[in-house]
Amino acid sequence: MLDWLIEGARLADRDGLWDVGVAGGRIALVRPSCGRETAAGRRVFAAGRLLLPGLVDAHVHTRDPGYPWKEDFGTASRAAAAGGVTTILAMPNTNPPMTGAAAIQMARREAEKKSVVSSFLVGGACASRPQAIRGMKAAGAVALDVYDDLFGAGTETWLSMFLEAKKEGLPLCFYLMDGAMERFCRERQRARGKAPWEVIAGATDAETEAASIARIFPLAAYLQAPAVIRMVSTKKAVEMIRCMKRLYPDAPVCAEACLSYLFLTREDFRRQGAAAHVHPPLRGEEDVRALWEGLFDGTLDYIASDHAPHAQEEKERPKLEDCASGIAGLEVMLPLLLDAAKRGEFGLSDLIRLCCEAPARIYGLSGKGAIGEGMDADLVLADWNGERTVPARGRFTRGAATPYAGRRLTGWPVFTMCRGRLVFGDGTPDGVEAAEAGLPPESGGKEEEGWKS
Ligand code: DOR
């Protein structure tokens, strides 16, 4: 017998209404809706709402272990579920940092104890200790983030990092942050008498990104070692990746776009200050357009949240340059994307490709990223009609006030299921009760200030 039968749902990539059945944590049935009786423990009447595969978010700062006042696996994963995300990749800048197998195992134990969604880990690869990469995969890592400034290191270090990562069978992920260039840009802005926000906004520029990209492709192609370029934020970087993909068609290099650079601009930073302070800094309208074009033509491969929560007091220091950088985006991920899709900015099939299928494929997460028989029952039912205002603070994240506060968005999750277990239920529509999601009574199942339809 089925555990769940979701009846009469719209699917993103198919016409008509569909029934989706779940048994043993997996999708057991996908069929056109026909009102046929099928035994199921729980039935959900989707009433034409949109049923999507849970999003796969490859860039989440869960801060666990080490920074419980910012976030932990419990709060991050509940925020994920509320934002339609059922798989997260946890970033290595924890305490201790995940720069060795033992620290990865420690984080894995925390994830197993606290996470309500599927959590995978990203190891930190240090330029000074490439051999520490060994054993990270067995410890639970699915990717490696270059943890320190590789752009300041010589070719020998680059070669050993790539080769160790390849031997380990993990993609090596780069941030386009060249420390020397960044210091240079910052000083130049200061010398020009720029305001603090402009010094930060100019701390990395398009040239920093483009120059860094030029180093990654030839080596990745030559060594046939998989790489990911994280947090692409400028038009020049998009053009450089486009050009490099053409020059090195066999380079196993993918590129990531993050929510902040798709939905916010430098103008938001100027107006909102610390709430919109992220590193690399927010860019201009032209950059935002270039990122979307890059996502449509395959230059960029997937979208992640770069959920980077900090406590309110870390965001509220007197000087802007002392305020923590990072934006908590998990809880608004699906509404931001579905709202843009509803406005016709991109299609639902783009959303599935960029936020589900591609990240699952790139990071080797089998069973994730699609609705199909035998896949993990990671599902999100979204309401595409009502609009809600984004509240200043998320319901589950410990992250500070969001720069998206006050936006009216459609596409909020009604319920989210991970491996057949309900992990988020909003109110009690269609008999789905938040209590069943294992959520604490004070945080689930009731309408809160700012969350009214
Ligand atoms: O602004 C940022 N904050 N950018 C990052 O890449 C990391 C993040 C953090 O960990 O807070």
XYZ file of C-alpha atoms and ligand atoms in Angstrom:
464
model
C 0.000 0.000 0.000
C 1.103 3.540 -0.668
C 2.111 5.733 2.277
C 0.953 8.863 0.461
C -1.097 9.637 -2.608
C -0.929 13.201 -3.889
C -3.849 13.634 -6.243
C -4.540 16.135 -8.980
C -1.226 17.999 -9.027
C 0.227 20.018 -11.864
C 3.732 18.887 -12.783
C 6.228 21.350 -14.196
C 7.120 19.368 -17.308
C 3.844 17.627 -18.176
C 0.384 18.750 -19.256
C -2.750 17.891 -17.298
C -3.155 16.796 -13.708
C -1.184 13.955 -12.132
C -1.254 11.613 -9.161
C 1.997 10.834 -7.393
C 2.238 7.946 -4.946
C 4.906 7.464 -2.305
C 5.950 4.240 -0.562
C 8.989 3.463 1.575
C 10.465 6.929 1.071
C 10.438 6.670 -2.710
C 8.152 7.679 -5.529
C 6.168 4.547 -6.336
C 3.703 5.836 -8.896
C 3.285 8.731 -11.332
C 0.103 8.587 -13.408
C -2.377 10.930 -15.053
C -5.038 11.873 -12.538
C -8.129 9.754 -13.123
C -9.926 9.584 -9.792
C -9.126 5.871 -9.547
C -9.208 4.437 -6.013
C -5.765 3.427 -4.820
C -5.137 2.469 -1.220
C -2.945 4.994 0.542
C -2.219 5.799 4.195
C -2.549 9.551 3.547
C -4.181 11.389 0.664
C -3.469 14.940 -0.331
C -5.767 16.792 -2.716
C -3.414 19.056 -4.597
C -6.272 20.876 -6.355
C -4.112 21.848 -9.313
C -1.241 23.186 -7.231
C 2.242 22.749 -8.586
C 4.200 19.668 -7.495
C 7.954 19.941 -8.005
C 10.951 17.835 -7.115
C 12.437 19.288 -3.930
C 15.181 21.736 -4.859
C 18.819 20.669 -4.557
C 20.789 23.541 -3.050
C 24.531 23.039 -3.500
C 25.626 26.024 -1.416
C 24.380 26.279 2.175
C 26.336 27.580 5.164
C 24.842 25.448 7.931
C 27.475 26.701 10.474
C 27.437 23.327 12.218
C 29.531 22.540 14.179
C 30.782 25.727 15.713
C 28.409 28.661 15.241
C 25.043 27.741 16.802
C 24.082 31.396 17.260
C 24.137 31.791 13.475
C 22.575 28.445 12.456
C 22.819 24.664 12.840
C 21.620 21.680 10.844
C 18.241 21.788 12.603
C 17.458 25.418 11.819
C 19.072 25.386 8.349
C 17.249 22.234 7.271
C 13.872 23.522 8.496
C 14.510 26.771 6.649
C 15.356 24.661 3.598
C 12.120 22.677 3.839
C 10.096 25.896 4.212
C 11.801 27.227 1.067
C 11.087 24.100 -1.003
C 14.622 22.698 -0.690
C 15.000 19.012 0.220
C 18.720 18.501 -0.398
C 21.500 20.723 0.867
C 25.257 20.715 0.503
C 26.775 22.082 3.716
C 29.771 24.382 3.334
C 33.056 23.696 5.164
C 33.594 27.024 6.991
C 32.558 25.533 10.303
C 34.489 25.270 13.586
C 36.452 23.070 13.346
C 36.521 23.701 9.601
C 35.790 20.667 7.438
C 39.350 20.617 6.107
C 40.069 17.011 7.086
C 38.265 13.675 7.257
C 37.750 13.813 11.053
C 36.012 17.216 10.937
C 33.796 16.021 8.084
C 32.759 12.988 10.126
C 31.964 15.258 13.059
C 29.722 17.444 10.874
C 28.072 14.351 9.441
C 27.098 13.215 12.908
C 25.516 16.609 13.616
C 23.624 16.460 10.300
C 22.359 12.952 11.038
C 21.097 14.077 14.446
C 19.444 17.346 13.431
C 18.704 17.627 9.734
C 15.150 17.133 8.436
C 16.269 17.249 4.775
C 18.970 15.275 2.928
C 22.278 16.863 3.881
C 25.567 16.279 2.090
C 28.906 17.821 3.000
C 31.536 19.840 1.170
C 35.124 19.401 2.365
C 37.551 22.313 2.528
C 40.713 21.831 0.429
C 43.725 23.813 1.694
C 46.400 24.956 -0.728
C 49.055 24.296 1.912
C 47.943 20.673 2.496
C 46.653 19.106 -0.741
C 47.234 15.606 0.694
C 44.594 16.301 3.415
C 42.015 15.792 0.645
C 42.593 12.034 0.933
C 39.843 10.274 2.845
C 37.363 13.148 2.619
C 35.039 11.268 0.269
C 34.923 8.219 2.536
C 34.190 10.592 5.443
C 31.118 11.882 3.589
C 32.165 14.765 1.309
C 30.585 15.054 -2.155
C 32.717 18.032 -3.273
C 35.705 20.112 -2.206
C 35.753 23.873 -1.837
C 39.117 25.543 -2.244
C 39.352 26.867 1.278
C 42.116 29.440 0.985
C 43.556 31.696 -1.665
C 44.720 29.345 -4.395
C 45.100 32.264 -6.791
C 48.071 33.417 -4.709
C 49.744 29.999 -5.068
C 52.087 28.685 -7.755
C 51.339 26.171 -10.502
C 52.738 23.238 -8.510
C 50.106 23.802 -5.839
C 47.386 24.092 -8.472
C 48.530 20.820 -10.037
C 48.573 18.895 -6.781
C 45.184 20.276 -5.682
C 43.575 19.250 -8.966
C 45.269 15.844 -8.983
C 44.394 15.028 -5.371
C 40.766 16.061 -5.949
C 40.596 13.972 -9.109
C 42.120 10.950 -7.325
C 39.539 11.391 -4.570
C 36.808 11.504 -7.228
C 35.428 14.869 -6.088
C 34.892 18.143 -7.991
C 37.107 21.025 -6.877
C 35.057 24.197 -6.367
C 36.582 27.648 -6.750
C 35.626 31.074 -5.484
C 36.775 33.820 -7.827
C 38.455 35.705 -5.014
C 42.054 36.530 -5.614
C 43.264 38.001 -2.297
C 45.933 40.264 -3.806
C 43.555 41.689 -6.412
C 40.937 42.214 -3.757
C 43.275 44.147 -1.451
C 44.401 46.212 -4.438
C 40.826 47.068 -5.493
C 39.827 47.947 -1.934
C 42.819 50.266 -1.415
C 42.169 51.950 -4.736
C 38.561 52.659 -3.748
C 39.724 54.063 -0.406
C 42.346 56.258 -2.068
C 39.607 57.627 -4.315
C 37.734 58.724 -1.195
C 34.791 56.361 -1.769
C 32.094 55.808 0.850
C 32.395 52.575 2.925
C 29.675 50.815 0.914
C 31.479 51.695 -2.330
C 34.806 50.409 -0.988
C 33.098 47.059 -0.302
C 31.164 47.136 -3.572
C 34.456 47.604 -5.420
C 36.380 45.007 -3.396
C 36.319 42.477 -6.191
C 35.638 43.534 -9.717
C 34.905 41.914 -13.039
C 38.617 41.695 -13.806
C 39.267 39.682 -10.632
C 36.642 37.166 -11.711
C 37.695 37.021 -15.345
C 41.413 36.608 -14.553
C 40.648 33.784 -12.112
C 38.466 31.939 -14.630
C 41.288 32.037 -17.162
C 43.423 29.937 -14.797
C 40.844 27.261 -14.081
C 39.772 26.040 -17.529
C 43.101 25.109 -19.180
C 44.229 23.074 -16.160
C 40.885 21.337 -15.663
C 40.885 20.419 -19.361
C 44.509 19.304 -19.385
C 44.145 17.138 -16.283
C 40.518 16.149 -16.989
C 39.761 17.027 -13.384
C 36.193 18.197 -12.578
C 35.857 21.758 -11.303
C 33.008 24.082 -10.326
C 33.165 27.865 -10.398
C 31.081 29.118 -7.512
C 29.228 32.427 -7.102
C 29.641 33.884 -10.572
C 28.491 37.484 -10.203
C 29.624 39.677 -13.105
C 28.857 40.029 -16.787
C 32.542 39.734 -17.667
C 32.805 36.469 -15.740
C 29.806 35.077 -17.644
C 31.384 36.106 -20.936
C 34.727 34.653 -19.907
C 33.136 31.304 -18.979
C 31.204 31.302 -22.261
C 34.425 31.919 -24.147
C 36.379 29.321 -22.137
C 33.681 26.677 -22.611
C 34.035 27.285 -26.351
C 37.862 27.137 -26.230
C 37.950 24.074 -23.979
C 34.851 22.053 -24.871
C 36.265 19.033 -23.056
C 36.966 20.901 -19.801
C 34.829 19.318 -17.047
C 33.980 22.721 -15.563
C 30.543 23.829 -14.311
C 29.479 27.241 -13.032
C 27.134 28.290 -10.228
C 24.848 31.315 -9.996
C 23.542 32.339 -6.566
C 20.186 33.850 -5.631
C 21.613 37.140 -4.317
C 23.215 38.039 -7.643
C 20.041 37.134 -9.548
C 17.539 38.984 -7.362
C 19.454 41.880 -5.765
C 21.712 44.644 -7.067
C 24.312 47.117 -5.831
C 21.423 49.557 -5.403
C 19.930 47.261 -2.725
C 23.312 47.327 -0.973
C 23.492 51.115 -1.164
C 19.986 51.441 0.276
C 19.979 48.600 2.808
C 23.625 48.431 3.875
C 24.595 45.415 6.016
C 21.424 43.400 5.279
C 22.544 43.247 1.625
C 26.250 42.887 2.379
C 27.601 39.740 0.735
C 30.975 38.687 -0.598
C 31.557 39.025 -3.530
C 29.475 42.226 -3.414
C 26.196 42.743 -5.251
C 26.560 43.998 -8.823
C 24.661 46.123 -11.371
C 21.518 45.500 -13.453
C 23.615 44.614 -16.475
C 25.378 41.876 -14.523
C 22.050 40.455 -13.347
C 20.813 40.277 -16.945
C 24.046 38.592 -18.065
C 23.709 35.943 -15.337
C 20.176 35.064 -16.471
C 21.312 34.888 -20.095
C 24.183 32.660 -18.991
C 21.727 30.334 -17.260
C 19.529 30.122 -20.362
C 22.313 29.366 -22.845
C 24.168 26.809 -20.699
C 27.136 29.022 -19.787
C 26.081 28.745 -16.153
C 24.922 25.344 -14.976
C 22.831 25.681 -11.833
C 21.372 27.989 -9.184
C 22.173 27.776 -5.447
C 21.042 29.899 -2.507
C 24.439 30.645 -0.906
C 22.462 30.715 2.341
C 24.940 32.502 4.654
C 23.202 33.352 7.944
C 24.666 35.606 10.646
C 23.155 36.765 13.934
C 21.445 40.174 13.888
C 24.108 41.709 16.170
C 26.858 40.599 13.754
C 25.044 42.528 11.023
C 24.434 45.631 13.133
C 27.912 46.856 14.017
C 28.519 50.609 13.872
C 30.877 50.416 10.890
C 29.675 48.735 7.701
C 33.084 47.154 7.074
C 32.868 45.376 10.460
C 29.454 43.870 9.704
C 29.318 40.174 8.764
C 28.783 39.504 5.071
C 26.295 36.916 3.877
C 22.561 36.678 3.198
C 20.154 33.999 4.450
C 18.202 32.976 1.345
C 16.950 29.421 1.886
C 13.446 30.237 3.083
C 12.643 32.362 0.060
C 14.377 30.239 -2.567
C 11.353 28.638 -4.229
C 9.084 31.721 -3.940
C 11.759 33.947 -5.516
C 12.160 31.512 -8.401
C 8.489 30.653 -8.918
C 7.547 34.304 -8.706
C 10.071 35.084 -11.468
C 8.724 32.142 -13.472
C 5.172 33.412 -13.052
C 6.259 36.815 -14.324
C 7.516 34.965 -17.415
C 11.211 35.564 -16.750
C 11.971 31.901 -17.158
C 10.150 28.619 -17.568
C 9.291 25.927 -15.041
C 11.419 23.500 -17.040
C 14.381 25.903 -16.590
C 13.701 25.894 -12.869
C 13.722 22.079 -12.708
C 16.876 21.890 -14.836
C 18.796 24.563 -12.910
C 17.685 23.909 -9.342
C 17.046 20.147 -9.300
C 18.459 18.066 -12.156
C 21.770 19.851 -12.767
C 23.004 20.132 -9.162
C 21.984 16.496 -8.488
C 23.962 15.371 -11.549
C 27.030 17.583 -10.964
C 27.448 16.440 -7.351
C 26.523 12.802 -8.046
C 23.410 12.702 -5.838
C 21.510 9.690 -7.113
C 17.767 9.571 -6.478
C 17.583 13.373 -6.261
C 16.342 16.135 -8.544
C 13.418 14.623 -10.472
C 9.905 13.240 -10.103
C 9.993 9.682 -11.405
C 9.247 6.192 -10.160
C 12.089 4.910 -7.963
C 13.435 8.383 -7.160
C 13.568 9.601 -3.549
C 10.190 11.026 -2.522
C 11.543 14.579 -2.234
C 8.567 16.703 -3.208
C 7.279 20.216 -2.737
C 3.716 21.338 -3.357
C 3.568 25.060 -4.064
C 0.766 27.562 -4.148
C 1.113 29.591 -7.281
C -1.915 31.800 -6.765
C -1.761 33.570 -3.425
C 0.839 36.236 -2.747
C 2.615 36.842 0.528
C 4.934 39.476 1.845
C 8.426 38.318 2.777
C 8.773 38.993 6.519
C 11.859 40.719 7.927
C 13.043 37.542 9.641
C 12.690 33.936 8.512
C 10.583 31.497 10.500
C 13.281 28.894 11.005
C 16.690 30.339 10.174
C 18.601 32.163 12.901
C 19.910 34.489 10.193
C 19.453 38.232 10.504
C 16.879 40.369 8.692
C 16.668 39.574 4.997
C 17.150 42.111 2.198
C 14.084 40.566 0.497
C 11.810 41.755 3.336
C 8.674 43.442 2.074
C 8.661 41.842 -1.381
C 5.343 40.402 -2.478
C 5.965 36.899 -3.841
C 3.906 34.011 -5.101
C 4.904 30.327 -5.127
C 5.226 29.579 -1.405
C 5.459 25.895 -0.427
C 2.322 24.386 1.043
C 4.084 21.230 2.078
C 7.511 19.736 1.584
C 8.380 16.069 1.838
C 11.854 14.553 2.075
C 12.283 10.805 1.480
C 8.567 10.371 2.070
C 8.545 12.239 5.387
C 6.640 15.475 5.712
C 9.170 18.127 6.748
C 7.177 21.300 6.249
C 3.467 21.947 6.309
C 2.064 25.415 6.089
C -1.138 25.685 8.049
C -3.511 22.805 7.588
C -4.618 22.829 3.960
C -5.917 19.573 2.555
C -5.558 17.780 5.850
C -1.777 18.143 5.935
C -0.874 19.057 9.461
C 2.420 20.596 10.420
C 2.492 18.479 13.558
C 3.083 15.458 11.336
C 6.211 17.078 10.016
C 7.887 16.674 13.366
C 8.107 20.426 13.675
C 7.959 22.024 17.094
C 4.426 23.316 17.684
C 5.559 26.923 18.060
C 7.215 27.051 14.651
C 4.938 25.140 12.327
C 1.322 25.082 11.425
C 0.238 28.554 12.391
C -0.002 31.783 10.521
C 2.598 34.203 11.744
C 2.917 37.933 11.382
C 3.749 38.772 7.794
C 2.937 35.305 6.480
C -0.732 35.814 5.776
C -1.895 35.100 2.261
O 29.428 36.937 2.096
C 29.750 35.755 2.212
N 29.600 35.117 3.373
N 30.268 35.092 1.169
C 30.746 33.822 1.277
O 31.159 33.246 0.294
C 30.793 33.155 2.601
C 29.772 33.716 3.469
C 29.766 33.279 4.902
O 30.242 32.186 5.208
O 29.229 34.014 5.704
